[in-house]
Amino acid sequence: MDENVVLCMIEMLRFTEKSAELLHKIRSKLSVPILLISDARTEKIRKEEMVHAIRSGADGYLISIQSAEEIAAEATALIRLQQRIKERPEVWTYGELQIIPDRRQVFRQGKEILLTHIEFDLVQYLAVQNGRVVTYKELYEAVWHSEYLFDDESIMAHIHRIRRKLETDRKHPFYIQNVYGIGYRFGCCCTRK
């Protein structure tokens, strides 16, 4: 998806499970506000849809009978909020490593480490767990967004490439550690978020 996207606006007749899946798919690829505009006709349906949409990842919910000016004002407010958040990016610090999730950047001792999309997702997912052991299955499904098919070799190949970039001693990794037969854990905890 385009990096210049600042807002996703989705118009729908009704919020369904397919709508929730679409939100999940957009949210996994973009970190932009999502505004849903529904054609809900009753107050009861509108309330149910709004709660379900927001819980599924939407940032705003309006009904289509609202004026174009109201919809534009809501969209502008969501974009403005997103821009304020991006001006002050969150930085996670793990030992000598800094992760800036919104910018998808990783630094070690102030020097940027270039990671592929999948490599960054693996590092971020493990780092968020703050030392908790993550199984191969959980890691695969969280990063590749598909069913785990006992593809440990793909995960191991990516981890090997990440270690070449992150670790100072690959034989004794500090950041991404094996938990043999189970999966991986991030070796140190976040000291500042």
mmCIF file of C-alpha atoms in Angstrom:
data_model
loop_
_atom_site.group_PDB
_atom_site.id
_atom_site.type_symbol
_atom_site.label_atom_id
_atom_site.label_comp_id
_atom_site.label_asym_id
_atom_site.label_seq_id
_atom_site.Cartn_x
_atom_site.Cartn_y
_atom_site.Cartn_z
ATOM 1 C CA MET A 1 0.000 0.000 0.000
ATOM 2 C CA ASP A 2 1.030 3.594 -0.614
ATOM 3 C CA GLU A 3 3.134 5.248 2.120
ATOM 4 C CA ASN A 4 1.461 8.606 1.304
ATOM 5 C CA VAL A 5 -1.969 7.439 2.462
ATOM 6 C CA VAL A 6 -3.077 9.608 5.389
ATOM 7 C CA LEU A 7 -6.600 8.236 5.946
ATOM 8 C CA CYS A 8 -8.720 5.253 4.911
ATOM 9 C CA MET A 9 -12.400 6.100 4.517
ATOM 10 C CA ILE A 10 -14.704 3.124 4.010
ATOM 11 C CA GLU A 11 -18.374 3.450 3.113
ATOM 12 C CA MET A 12 -20.547 0.403 3.746
ATOM 13 C CA LEU A 13 -24.165 -0.679 3.947
ATOM 14 C CA ARG A 14 -23.678 -2.809 7.085
ATOM 15 C CA PHE A 15 -20.726 -3.749 9.277
ATOM 16 C CA THR A 16 -20.134 -7.507 8.948
ATOM 17 C CA GLU A 17 -17.390 -10.023 9.711
ATOM 18 C CA LYS A 18 -15.951 -9.254 6.256
ATOM 19 C CA SER A 19 -15.773 -5.598 7.327
ATOM 20 C CA ALA A 20 -13.824 -6.634 10.430
ATOM 21 C CA GLU A 21 -11.460 -8.719 8.252
ATOM 22 C CA LEU A 22 -10.926 -5.737 5.924
ATOM 23 C CA LEU A 23 -10.089 -3.521 8.913
ATOM 24 C CA HIS A 24 -7.582 -6.102 10.170
ATOM 25 C CA LYS A 25 -5.969 -6.328 6.729
ATOM 26 C CA ILE A 26 -5.682 -2.531 6.392
ATOM 27 C CA ARG A 27 -4.407 -2.160 9.965
ATOM 28 C CA SER A 28 -1.699 -4.792 9.354
ATOM 29 C CA LYS A 29 -0.351 -2.844 6.364
ATOM 30 C CA LEU A 30 -0.956 0.798 7.278
ATOM 31 C CA SER A 31 -0.778 2.869 10.421
ATOM 32 C CA VAL A 32 -3.314 5.493 9.383
ATOM 33 C CA PRO A 33 -6.715 6.452 10.783
ATOM 34 C CA ILE A 34 -9.661 4.450 9.459
ATOM 35 C CA LEU A 35 -13.038 6.183 9.230
ATOM 36 C CA LEU A 36 -16.126 4.043 8.590
ATOM 37 C CA ILE A 37 -19.280 5.523 7.123
ATOM 38 C CA SER A 38 -22.297 3.262 7.559
ATOM 39 C CA ASP A 39 -25.750 3.226 6.026
ATOM 40 C CA ALA A 40 -27.239 2.006 9.326
ATOM 41 C CA ARG A 41 -30.903 3.011 9.479
ATOM 42 C CA THR A 42 -31.784 2.500 13.140
ATOM 43 C CA GLU A 43 -30.203 3.780 16.336
ATOM 44 C CA LYS A 44 -29.889 0.212 17.672
ATOM 45 C CA ILE A 45 -27.972 -1.012 14.585
ATOM 46 C CA ARG A 46 -25.802 2.127 14.600
ATOM 47 C CA LYS A 47 -24.782 1.619 18.242
ATOM 48 C CA GLU A 48 -23.979 -2.075 17.721
ATOM 49 C CA GLU A 49 -22.004 -1.358 14.551
ATOM 50 C CA MET A 50 -20.058 1.519 16.097
ATOM 51 C CA VAL A 51 -18.885 -0.582 19.043
ATOM 52 C CA HIS A 52 -17.976 -3.535 16.798
ATOM 53 C CA ALA A 53 -16.173 -1.280 14.266
ATOM 54 C CA ILE A 54 -14.121 0.576 16.887
ATOM 55 C CA ARG A 55 -13.195 -2.698 18.626
ATOM 56 C CA SER A 56 -12.169 -4.118 15.233
ATOM 57 C CA GLY A 57 -9.701 -1.295 14.571
ATOM 58 C CA ALA A 58 -11.651 1.664 13.182
ATOM 59 C CA ASP A 59 -10.760 5.103 14.553
ATOM 60 C CA GLY A 60 -14.010 6.805 13.663
ATOM 61 C CA TYR A 61 -17.583 5.881 12.763
ATOM 62 C CA LEU A 62 -20.202 8.065 11.122
ATOM 63 C CA ILE A 63 -23.527 7.407 9.455
ATOM 64 C CA SER A 64 -24.100 8.329 5.827
ATOM 65 C CA ILE A 65 -26.975 10.710 6.578
ATOM 66 C CA GLN A 66 -24.491 13.153 8.092
ATOM 67 C CA SER A 67 -23.569 16.079 5.889
ATOM 68 C CA ALA A 68 -20.469 16.126 3.709
ATOM 69 C CA GLU A 69 -19.141 18.945 5.917
ATOM 70 C CA GLU A 70 -19.473 16.800 9.069
ATOM 71 C CA ILE A 71 -17.747 13.856 7.398
ATOM 72 C CA ALA A 72 -14.946 16.115 6.090
ATOM 73 C CA ALA A 73 -14.507 17.679 9.551
ATOM 74 C CA GLU A 74 -14.184 14.237 11.193
ATOM 75 C CA ALA A 75 -11.696 13.101 8.534
ATOM 76 C CA THR A 76 -9.632 16.271 9.009
ATOM 77 C CA ALA A 77 -9.599 15.796 12.798
ATOM 78 C CA LEU A 78 -8.386 12.174 12.453
ATOM 79 C CA ILE A 79 -5.613 13.220 10.049
ATOM 80 C CA ARG A 80 -4.565 16.071 12.355
ATOM 81 C CA LEU A 81 -4.404 13.704 15.346
ATOM 82 C CA GLN A 82 -2.297 11.212 13.360
ATOM 83 C CA GLN A 83 0.132 13.969 12.348
ATOM 84 C CA ARG A 84 0.550 15.088 15.976
ATOM 85 C CA ILE A 85 1.311 11.520 16.993
ATOM 86 C CA LYS A 86 3.910 11.125 14.233
ATOM 87 C CA GLU A 87 5.674 14.351 15.233
ATOM 88 C CA ARG A 88 6.620 12.706 18.537
ATOM 89 C CA PRO A 89 7.362 9.097 17.686
ATOM 90 C CA GLU A 90 7.363 6.492 20.406
ATOM 91 C CA VAL A 91 10.821 5.016 20.997
ATOM 92 C CA TRP A 92 11.330 1.643 22.660
ATOM 93 C CA THR A 93 14.766 1.095 24.187
ATOM 94 C CA TYR A 94 16.212 -2.395 24.712
ATOM 95 C CA GLY A 95 19.828 -2.253 25.834
ATOM 96 C CA GLU A 96 21.728 -0.631 22.929
ATOM 97 C CA LEU A 97 18.747 -1.077 20.602
ATOM 98 C CA GLN A 98 16.070 1.513 19.876
ATOM 99 C CA ILE A 99 12.889 0.666 17.976
ATOM 100 C CA ILE A 100 10.601 3.346 16.528
ATOM 101 C CA PRO A 101 7.461 1.380 15.584
ATOM 102 C CA ASP A 102 5.586 4.131 13.711
ATOM 103 C CA ARG A 103 8.568 4.786 11.462
ATOM 104 C CA ARG A 104 9.507 1.085 11.242
ATOM 105 C CA GLN A 105 13.099 1.928 12.180
ATOM 106 C CA VAL A 106 15.643 0.113 14.359
ATOM 107 C CA PHE A 107 18.868 1.676 15.651
ATOM 108 C CA ARG A 108 21.815 0.176 17.547
ATOM 109 C CA GLN A 109 24.064 2.694 19.278
ATOM 110 C CA GLY A 110 22.498 5.459 17.159
ATOM 111 C CA LYS A 111 23.191 3.748 13.811
ATOM 112 C CA GLU A 112 20.156 2.688 11.769
ATOM 113 C CA ILE A 113 19.855 -1.006 10.961
ATOM 114 C CA LEU A 114 17.984 -1.601 7.720
ATOM 115 C CA LEU A 115 15.449 -4.419 7.997
ATOM 116 C CA THR A 116 13.031 -5.868 5.466
ATOM 117 C CA HIS A 117 9.291 -5.663 6.122
ATOM 118 C CA ILE A 118 9.144 -9.196 7.568
ATOM 119 C CA GLU A 119 12.363 -8.736 9.565
ATOM 120 C CA PHE A 120 11.004 -5.586 11.208
ATOM 121 C CA ASP A 121 7.681 -7.294 11.984
ATOM 122 C CA LEU A 122 9.535 -10.207 13.617
ATOM 123 C CA VAL A 123 11.724 -7.899 15.725
ATOM 124 C CA GLN A 124 8.787 -5.721 16.749
ATOM 125 C CA TYR A 125 6.558 -8.668 17.672
ATOM 126 C CA LEU A 126 9.251 -10.320 19.785
ATOM 127 C CA ALA A 127 10.241 -7.013 21.423
ATOM 128 C CA VAL A 128 6.647 -6.228 22.421
ATOM 129 C CA GLN A 129 6.508 -9.527 24.319
ATOM 130 C CA ASN A 130 9.166 -8.127 26.712
ATOM 131 C CA GLY A 131 10.949 -11.435 27.341
ATOM 132 C CA ARG A 132 7.958 -13.768 27.049
ATOM 133 C CA VAL A 133 8.608 -16.959 25.069
ATOM 134 C CA VAL A 134 6.835 -16.914 21.694
ATOM 135 C CA THR A 135 6.120 -20.232 19.971
ATOM 136 C CA TYR A 136 6.955 -20.755 16.298
ATOM 137 C CA LYS A 137 3.226 -21.021 15.568
ATOM 138 C CA GLU A 138 2.324 -17.776 17.336
ATOM 139 C CA LEU A 139 5.208 -15.900 15.696
ATOM 140 C CA TYR A 140 4.397 -17.197 12.217
ATOM 141 C CA GLU A 141 0.679 -16.381 12.456
ATOM 142 C CA ALA A 142 1.319 -12.916 13.946
ATOM 143 C CA VAL A 143 3.864 -11.870 11.317
ATOM 144 C CA TRP A 144 2.719 -13.657 8.148
ATOM 145 C CA HIS A 145 -1.009 -13.347 8.970
ATOM 146 C CA SER A 146 -1.726 -16.862 7.775
ATOM 147 C CA GLU A 147 -2.132 -20.324 9.223
ATOM 148 C CA TYR A 148 1.010 -21.944 10.566
ATOM 149 C CA LEU A 149 2.085 -24.890 8.407
ATOM 150 C CA PHE A 150 5.088 -26.058 10.455
ATOM 151 C CA ASP A 151 7.354 -23.735 8.479
ATOM 152 C CA ASP A 152 10.067 -23.393 11.137
ATOM 153 C CA GLU A 153 12.777 -23.168 8.454
ATOM 154 C CA SER A 154 11.369 -19.921 7.058
ATOM 155 C CA ILE A 155 11.264 -18.388 10.538
ATOM 156 C CA MET A 156 14.790 -19.617 11.322
ATOM 157 C CA ALA A 157 16.157 -18.189 8.053
ATOM 158 C CA HIS A 158 14.691 -14.766 8.835
ATOM 159 C CA ILE A 159 15.949 -14.868 12.432
ATOM 160 C CA HIS A 160 19.435 -15.790 11.158
ATOM 161 C CA ARG A 161 19.443 -12.723 8.856
ATOM 162 C CA ILE A 162 18.147 -10.487 11.655
ATOM 163 C CA ARG A 163 20.879 -11.690 14.019
ATOM 164 C CA ARG A 164 23.549 -10.850 11.431
ATOM 165 C CA LYS A 165 22.225 -7.288 11.499
ATOM 166 C CA LEU A 166 21.439 -6.835 15.216
ATOM 167 C CA GLU A 167 23.763 -8.980 17.261
ATOM 168 C CA THR A 168 27.403 -8.221 18.056
ATOM 169 C CA ASP A 169 27.991 -11.908 18.952
ATOM 170 C CA ARG A 170 25.766 -14.180 16.861
ATOM 171 C CA LYS A 171 26.934 -17.301 18.702
ATOM 172 C CA HIS A 172 25.641 -15.824 21.959
ATOM 173 C CA PRO A 173 22.665 -13.665 20.891
ATOM 174 C CA PHE A 174 21.515 -10.994 23.297
ATOM 175 C CA TYR A 175 18.339 -9.799 21.573
ATOM 176 C CA ILE A 176 16.699 -12.772 19.849
ATOM 177 C CA GLN A 177 17.263 -15.948 21.835
ATOM 178 C CA ASN A 178 16.254 -19.521 20.996
ATOM 179 C CA VAL A 179 14.053 -21.470 23.347
ATOM 180 C CA TYR A 180 14.839 -24.867 21.849
ATOM 181 C CA GLY A 181 11.865 -26.821 20.566
ATOM 182 C CA ILE A 182 9.445 -24.003 21.393
ATOM 183 C CA GLY A 183 10.345 -20.719 19.694
ATOM 184 C CA TYR A 184 12.091 -17.460 20.567
ATOM 185 C CA ARG A 185 12.174 -14.709 23.144
ATOM 186 C CA PHE A 186 13.518 -11.187 23.127
ATOM 187 C CA GLY A 187 16.418 -11.346 25.556
ATOM 188 C CA CYS A 188 16.031 -8.045 27.342
ATOM 189 C CA CYS A 189 13.151 -5.946 28.542
ATOM 190 C CA CYS A 190 12.173 -2.480 27.484
ATOM 191 C CA THR A 191 13.596 0.216 29.740
ATOM 192 C CA ARG A 192 11.606 3.132 28.296
ATOM 193 C CA LYS A 193 8.549 3.495 26.081
#
